[in-house]
Short mmCIF file of C-alpha atoms in Angstrom, two decimals:
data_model
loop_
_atom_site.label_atom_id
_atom_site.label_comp_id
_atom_site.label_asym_id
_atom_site.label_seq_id
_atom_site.Cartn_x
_atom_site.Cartn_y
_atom_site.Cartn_z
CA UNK Z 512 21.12 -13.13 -16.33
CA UNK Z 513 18.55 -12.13 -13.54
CA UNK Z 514 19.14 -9.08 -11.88
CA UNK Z 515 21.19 -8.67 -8.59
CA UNK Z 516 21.24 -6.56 -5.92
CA UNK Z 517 23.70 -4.69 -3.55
CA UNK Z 518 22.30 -5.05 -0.54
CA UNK Z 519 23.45 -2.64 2.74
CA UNK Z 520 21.63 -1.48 5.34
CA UNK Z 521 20.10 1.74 6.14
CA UNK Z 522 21.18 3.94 9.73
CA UNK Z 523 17.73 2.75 10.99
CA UNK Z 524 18.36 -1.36 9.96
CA UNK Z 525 16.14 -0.93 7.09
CA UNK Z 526 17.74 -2.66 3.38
CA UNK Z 527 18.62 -0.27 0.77
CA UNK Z 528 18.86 -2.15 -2.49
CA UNK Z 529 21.20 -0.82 -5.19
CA UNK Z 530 20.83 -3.10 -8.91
CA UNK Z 531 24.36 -3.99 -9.76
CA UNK Z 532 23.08 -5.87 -13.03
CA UNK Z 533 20.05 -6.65 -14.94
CA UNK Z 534 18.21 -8.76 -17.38
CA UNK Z 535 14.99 -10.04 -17.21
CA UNK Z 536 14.91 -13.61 -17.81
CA UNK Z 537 14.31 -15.06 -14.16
CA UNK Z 538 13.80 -13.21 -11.06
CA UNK Z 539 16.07 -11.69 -8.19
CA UNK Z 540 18.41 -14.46 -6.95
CA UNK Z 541 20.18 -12.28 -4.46
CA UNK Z 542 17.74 -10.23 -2.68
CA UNK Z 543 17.00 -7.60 0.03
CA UNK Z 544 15.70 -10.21 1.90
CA UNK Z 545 18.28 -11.69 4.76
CA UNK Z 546 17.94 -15.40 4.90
CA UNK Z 547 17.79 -15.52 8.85
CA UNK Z 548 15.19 -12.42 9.26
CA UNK Z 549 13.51 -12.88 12.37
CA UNK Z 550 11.57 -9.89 13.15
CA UNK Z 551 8.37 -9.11 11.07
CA UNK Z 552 8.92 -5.70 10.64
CA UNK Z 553 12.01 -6.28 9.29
CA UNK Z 554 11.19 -9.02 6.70
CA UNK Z 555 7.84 -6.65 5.61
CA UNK Z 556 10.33 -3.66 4.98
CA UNK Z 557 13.20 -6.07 2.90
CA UNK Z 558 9.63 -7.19 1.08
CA UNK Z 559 8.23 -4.14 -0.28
CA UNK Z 560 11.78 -2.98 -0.79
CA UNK Z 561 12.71 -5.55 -3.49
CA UNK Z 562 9.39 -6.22 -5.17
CA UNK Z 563 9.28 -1.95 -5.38
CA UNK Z 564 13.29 -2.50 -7.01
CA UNK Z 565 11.99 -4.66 -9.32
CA UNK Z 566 9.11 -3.45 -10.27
CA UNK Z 567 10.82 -0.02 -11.20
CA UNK Z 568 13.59 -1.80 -12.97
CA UNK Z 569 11.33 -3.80 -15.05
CA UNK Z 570 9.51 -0.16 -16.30
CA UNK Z 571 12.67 1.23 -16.68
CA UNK Z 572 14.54 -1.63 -19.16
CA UNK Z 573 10.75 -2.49 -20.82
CA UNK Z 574 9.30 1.21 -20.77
CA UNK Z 575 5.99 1.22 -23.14
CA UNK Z 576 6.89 -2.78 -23.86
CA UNK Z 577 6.15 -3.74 -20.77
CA UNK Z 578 3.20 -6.29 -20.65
CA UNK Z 579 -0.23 -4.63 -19.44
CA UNK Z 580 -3.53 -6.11 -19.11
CA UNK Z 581 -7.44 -4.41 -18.21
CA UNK Z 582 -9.27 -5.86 -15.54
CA UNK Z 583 -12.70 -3.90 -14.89
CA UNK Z 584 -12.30 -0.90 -16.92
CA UNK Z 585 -9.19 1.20 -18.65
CA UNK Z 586 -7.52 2.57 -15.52
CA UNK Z 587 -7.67 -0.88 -13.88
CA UNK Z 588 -4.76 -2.54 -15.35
CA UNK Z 589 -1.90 -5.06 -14.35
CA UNK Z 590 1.61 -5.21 -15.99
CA UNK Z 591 4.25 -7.83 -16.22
CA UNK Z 592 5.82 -6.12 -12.96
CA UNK Z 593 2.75 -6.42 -10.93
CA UNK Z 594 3.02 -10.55 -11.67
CA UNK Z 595 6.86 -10.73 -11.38
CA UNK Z 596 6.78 -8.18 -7.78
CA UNK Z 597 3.94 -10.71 -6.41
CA UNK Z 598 5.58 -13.65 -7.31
CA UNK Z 599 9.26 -12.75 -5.98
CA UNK Z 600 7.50 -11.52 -2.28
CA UNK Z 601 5.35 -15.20 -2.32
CA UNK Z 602 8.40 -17.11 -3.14
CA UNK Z 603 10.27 -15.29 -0.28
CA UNK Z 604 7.51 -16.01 2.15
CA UNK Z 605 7.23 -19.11 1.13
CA UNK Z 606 10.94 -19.63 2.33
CA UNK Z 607 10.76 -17.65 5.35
CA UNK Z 608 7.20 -17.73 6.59
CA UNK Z 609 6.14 -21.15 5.06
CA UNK Z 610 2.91 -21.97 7.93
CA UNK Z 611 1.67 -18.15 7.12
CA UNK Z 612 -0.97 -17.63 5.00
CA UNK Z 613 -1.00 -15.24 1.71
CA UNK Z 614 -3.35 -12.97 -0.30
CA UNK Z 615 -2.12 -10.96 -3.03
CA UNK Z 616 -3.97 -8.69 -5.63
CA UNK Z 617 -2.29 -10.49 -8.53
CA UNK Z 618 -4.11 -13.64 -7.27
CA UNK Z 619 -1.59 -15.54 -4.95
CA UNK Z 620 -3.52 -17.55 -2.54
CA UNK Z 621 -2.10 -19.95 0.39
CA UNK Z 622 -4.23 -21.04 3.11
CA UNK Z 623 -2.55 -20.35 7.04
CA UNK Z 624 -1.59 -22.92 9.42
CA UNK Z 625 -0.57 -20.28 11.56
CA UNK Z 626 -3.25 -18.15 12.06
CA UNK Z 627 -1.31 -15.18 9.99
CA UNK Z 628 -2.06 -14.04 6.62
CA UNK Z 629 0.69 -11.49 4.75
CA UNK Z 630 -1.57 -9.32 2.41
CA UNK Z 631 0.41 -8.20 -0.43
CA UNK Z 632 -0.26 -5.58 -3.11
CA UNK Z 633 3.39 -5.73 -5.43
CA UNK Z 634 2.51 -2.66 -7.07
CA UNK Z 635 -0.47 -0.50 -5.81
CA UNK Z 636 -1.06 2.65 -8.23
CA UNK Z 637 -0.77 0.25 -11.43
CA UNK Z 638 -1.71 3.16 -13.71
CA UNK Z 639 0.08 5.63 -12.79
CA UNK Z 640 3.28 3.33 -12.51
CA UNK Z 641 2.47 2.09 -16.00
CA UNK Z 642 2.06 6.11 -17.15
CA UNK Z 643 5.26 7.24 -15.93
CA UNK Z 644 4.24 9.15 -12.98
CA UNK Z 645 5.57 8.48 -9.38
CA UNK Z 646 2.65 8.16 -7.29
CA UNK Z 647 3.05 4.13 -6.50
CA UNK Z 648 4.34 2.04 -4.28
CA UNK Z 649 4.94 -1.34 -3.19
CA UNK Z 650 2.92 -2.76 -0.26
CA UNK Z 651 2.51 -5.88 2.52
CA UNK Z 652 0.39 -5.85 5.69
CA UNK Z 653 0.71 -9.23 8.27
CA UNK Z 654 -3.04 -9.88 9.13
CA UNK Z 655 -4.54 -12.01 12.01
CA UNK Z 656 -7.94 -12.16 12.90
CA UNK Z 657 -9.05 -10.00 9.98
CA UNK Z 658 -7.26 -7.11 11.35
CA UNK Z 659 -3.47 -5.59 10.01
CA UNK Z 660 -1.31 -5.64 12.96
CA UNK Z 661 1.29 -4.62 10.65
CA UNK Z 662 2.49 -2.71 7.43
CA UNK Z 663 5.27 -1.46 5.38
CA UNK Z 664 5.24 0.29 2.16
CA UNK Z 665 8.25 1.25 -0.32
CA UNK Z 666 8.11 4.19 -2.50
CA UNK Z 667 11.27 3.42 -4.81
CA UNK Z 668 10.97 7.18 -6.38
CA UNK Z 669 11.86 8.42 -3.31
CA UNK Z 670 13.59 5.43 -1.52
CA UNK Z 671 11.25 5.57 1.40
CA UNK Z 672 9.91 2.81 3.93
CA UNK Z 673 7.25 3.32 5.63
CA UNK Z 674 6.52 0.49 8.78
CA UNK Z 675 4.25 0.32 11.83
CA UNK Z 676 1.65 -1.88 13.34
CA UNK Z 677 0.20 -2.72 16.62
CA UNK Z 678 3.42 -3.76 18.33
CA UNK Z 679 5.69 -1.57 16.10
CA UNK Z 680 6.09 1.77 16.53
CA UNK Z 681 5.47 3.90 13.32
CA UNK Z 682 9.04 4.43 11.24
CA UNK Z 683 9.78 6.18 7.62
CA UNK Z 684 13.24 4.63 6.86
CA UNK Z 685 13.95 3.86 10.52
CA UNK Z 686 13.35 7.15 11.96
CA UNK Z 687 10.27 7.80 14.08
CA UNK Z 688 7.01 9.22 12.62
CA UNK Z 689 5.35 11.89 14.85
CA UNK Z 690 1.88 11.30 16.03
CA UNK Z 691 -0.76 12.81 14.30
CA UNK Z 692 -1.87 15.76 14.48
CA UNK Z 693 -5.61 15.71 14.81
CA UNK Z 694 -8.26 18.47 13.34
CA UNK Z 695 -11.96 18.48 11.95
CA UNK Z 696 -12.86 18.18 8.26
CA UNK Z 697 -13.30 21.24 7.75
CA UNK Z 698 -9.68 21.54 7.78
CA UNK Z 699 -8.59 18.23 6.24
CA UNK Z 700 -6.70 17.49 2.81
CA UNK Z 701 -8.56 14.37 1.94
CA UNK Z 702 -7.13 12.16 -0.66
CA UNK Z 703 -10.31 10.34 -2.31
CA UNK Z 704 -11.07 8.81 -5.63
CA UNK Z 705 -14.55 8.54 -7.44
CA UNK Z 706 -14.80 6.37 -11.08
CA UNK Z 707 -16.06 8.22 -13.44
CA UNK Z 708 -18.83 5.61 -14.07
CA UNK Z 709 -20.40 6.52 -10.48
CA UNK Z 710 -20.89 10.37 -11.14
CA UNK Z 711 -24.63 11.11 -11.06
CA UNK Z 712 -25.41 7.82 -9.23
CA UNK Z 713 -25.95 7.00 -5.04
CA UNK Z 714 -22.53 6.61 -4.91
CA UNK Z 715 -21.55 10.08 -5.92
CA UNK Z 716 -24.38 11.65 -4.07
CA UNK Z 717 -22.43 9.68 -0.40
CA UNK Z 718 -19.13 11.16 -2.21
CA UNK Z 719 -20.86 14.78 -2.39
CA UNK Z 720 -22.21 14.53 1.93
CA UNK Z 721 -18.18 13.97 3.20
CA UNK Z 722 -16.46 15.95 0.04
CA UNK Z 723 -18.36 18.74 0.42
CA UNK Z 724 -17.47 19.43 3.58
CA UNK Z 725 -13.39 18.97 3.65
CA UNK Z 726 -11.16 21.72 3.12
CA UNK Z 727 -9.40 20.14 -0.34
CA UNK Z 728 -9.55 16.78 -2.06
CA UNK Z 729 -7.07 15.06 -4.05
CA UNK Z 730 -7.37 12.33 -6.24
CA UNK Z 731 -3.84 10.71 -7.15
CA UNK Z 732 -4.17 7.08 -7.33
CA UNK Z 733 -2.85 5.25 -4.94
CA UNK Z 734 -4.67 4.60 -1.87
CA UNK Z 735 -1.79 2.92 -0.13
CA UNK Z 736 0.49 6.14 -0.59
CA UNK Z 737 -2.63 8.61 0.35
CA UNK Z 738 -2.46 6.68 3.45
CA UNK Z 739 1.77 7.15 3.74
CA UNK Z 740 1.24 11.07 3.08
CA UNK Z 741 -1.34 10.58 5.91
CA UNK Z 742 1.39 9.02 7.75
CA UNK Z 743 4.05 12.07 7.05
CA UNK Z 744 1.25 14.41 8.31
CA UNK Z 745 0.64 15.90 4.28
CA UNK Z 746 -3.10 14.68 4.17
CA UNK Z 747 -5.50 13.79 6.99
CA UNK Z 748 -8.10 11.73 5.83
CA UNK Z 749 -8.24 8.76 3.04
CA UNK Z 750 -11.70 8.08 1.92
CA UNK Z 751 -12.90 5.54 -0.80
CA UNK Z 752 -15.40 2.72 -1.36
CA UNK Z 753 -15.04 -0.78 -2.65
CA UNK Z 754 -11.60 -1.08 -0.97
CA UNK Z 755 -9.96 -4.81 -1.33
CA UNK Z 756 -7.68 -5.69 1.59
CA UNK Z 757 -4.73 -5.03 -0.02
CA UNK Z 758 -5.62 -1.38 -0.75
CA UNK Z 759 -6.31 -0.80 2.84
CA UNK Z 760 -4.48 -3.19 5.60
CA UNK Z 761 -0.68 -1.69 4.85
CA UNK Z 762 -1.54 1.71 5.39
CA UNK Z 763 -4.25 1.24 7.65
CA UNK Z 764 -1.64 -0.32 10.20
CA UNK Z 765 0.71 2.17 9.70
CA UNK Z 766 -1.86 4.95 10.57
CA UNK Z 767 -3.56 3.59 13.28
CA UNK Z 768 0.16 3.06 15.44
CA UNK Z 769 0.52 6.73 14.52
CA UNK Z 770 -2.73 7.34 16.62
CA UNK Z 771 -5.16 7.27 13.82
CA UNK Z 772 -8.85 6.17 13.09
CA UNK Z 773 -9.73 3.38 10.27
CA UNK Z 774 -13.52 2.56 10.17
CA UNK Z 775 -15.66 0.96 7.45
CA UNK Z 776 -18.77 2.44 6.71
CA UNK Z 777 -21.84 1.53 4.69
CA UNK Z 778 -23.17 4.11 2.56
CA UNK Z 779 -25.20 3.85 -1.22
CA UNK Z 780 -24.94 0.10 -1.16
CA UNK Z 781 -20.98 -0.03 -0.95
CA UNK Z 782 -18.65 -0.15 1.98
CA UNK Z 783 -16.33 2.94 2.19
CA UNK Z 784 -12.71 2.99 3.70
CA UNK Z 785 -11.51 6.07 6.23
CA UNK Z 786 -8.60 6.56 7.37
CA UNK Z 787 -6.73 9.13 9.02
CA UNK Z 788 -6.93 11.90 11.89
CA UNK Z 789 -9.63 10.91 14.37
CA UNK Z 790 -11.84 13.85 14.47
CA UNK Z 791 -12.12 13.95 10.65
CA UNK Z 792 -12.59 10.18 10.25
CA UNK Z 793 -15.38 10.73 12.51
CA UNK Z 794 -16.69 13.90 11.32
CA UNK Z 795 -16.56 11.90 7.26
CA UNK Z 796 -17.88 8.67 8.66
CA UNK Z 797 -21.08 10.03 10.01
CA UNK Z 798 -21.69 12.66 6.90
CA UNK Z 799 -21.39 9.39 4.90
CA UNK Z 800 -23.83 7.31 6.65
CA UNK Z 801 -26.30 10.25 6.64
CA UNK Z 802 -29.03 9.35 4.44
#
């Protein structure tokens, strides 16, 4: 029997999904997702929300059987949940949204007729989902033009929604996020990542000009939820390269309604991602294009 959810609502309109039973053999039949959603905002939330339920129930009934793959290197993997997350969200979209267009990590592809492109990541922080540790999520941004307009992100460990975009103001589980708070690099918590591979290279040397000068870094593995604790006002600045769509357009919507900066900058041959209080994205930005 495929699993089945409770769904209510929470006191800002936002689903809270609670399994009532489980099993594996075919995907969610009753769903977060309300069969006459309207909004966007609301639809991105009930998204993120299931695929995150079912990704965490799939770890939890499967544990160390659960299905994993490489891609590029040992830390890049995929799991069975990744593929099942991705493929419940496009099936739902392609109820719902059927002229919009979709990208997904996992490799769902449909061209737009509308002009509108939901960019999904089902589980971003693969590894450390497939390790046990909490620091994942579950993640959709709406693009047009080549730009989010909006985003919402579940962390199941926690039960938290994060949405906001252009024409949505900034929530976490329906309440309203504060602006940020802006403030140099200098005094910045920067979340960040760096391969192992690249240390010693170009790469690591454009790492060193904008590390170097932050207060802390912190490398925990999930770019989408560095940009949520962004959001919440625990980290300031995001800062990568070689960052695919989905690893940036969620939480790159989210922090710019909040008031915050997202550039792309070139820098050692790759294209870097910052994101986060505007003084410090410029401030990184420039030490990273400083050759």
């Amino acid at each position: 029997m495929a699993p089945s959810f409770d769904t209510t609502r929470t006191p800002g309109g936002h689903p809270r999904v609670t399994v009532v039973s489980s099993g594996l053999a075919n995907l969610p039949r009753v769903s977060a997702v309300p069969d006459d959603v309207q909004a966007d905002e609301v639809l991105a939330a009930a998204l993120v929300t299931e695929a995150a339920a079912l990704a965490q129930l799939m770890r939890r009934e499967r544990g160390a059987d659960l299905d994993r793959d490489t891609k590029s290197g040992v830390s890049d993997i995929v799991t069975a949940a990744d593929h099942a997350a991705e493929a419940l969200v496009v099936e739902r979209l392609a109820a719902l949204r059927p002229d919009d267009g979709v990208l997904g990590e996992e490799g769902a592809s449909r061209p737009s007729r509308s002009g509108r492109t939901w960019v999904l990541d089902p589980v971003d922080g693969t590894y450390n989902f497939a390790q046990g540790l909490d620091w994942w999520c579950s993640a959709a941004a709406l693009e047009v033009d080549g730009e989010p307009v909006l985003g919402a992100v579940r962390h199941d460990g926690s039960a938290t929604t994060w949405v906001g975009g252009r024409d949505v103001a900034p929530t976490r589980n329906g309440e309203p996020l504060a602006p940020l708070v802006d403030r140099p690099l200098a005094q910045a918590c920067v979340a960040t990542y760096l391969h192992p591979p690249w240390i010693g290279t170009e790469v690591a040397a454009a790492f060193d000009r904008f590390a170097a000068r932050a207060a802390t870094l912190r490398m925990l593995g999930s770019g989408t939820m560095d940009a949520m604790a962004v959001a919440d006002g625990r980290v300031h600045l995001v800062c990568q390269h070689t960052v695919p769509p989905w690893d940036w357009m969620p939480g790159a919507a989210v922090v710019r309604a909040l008031g915050g900066e997202v550039r792309h900058v070139e820098a050692a041959g790759r294209t870097w991602y910052v994101a986060g209080v505007p003084t410090a994205v410029a401030e990184a930005a420039d030490l990273l294009a400083d050759r």
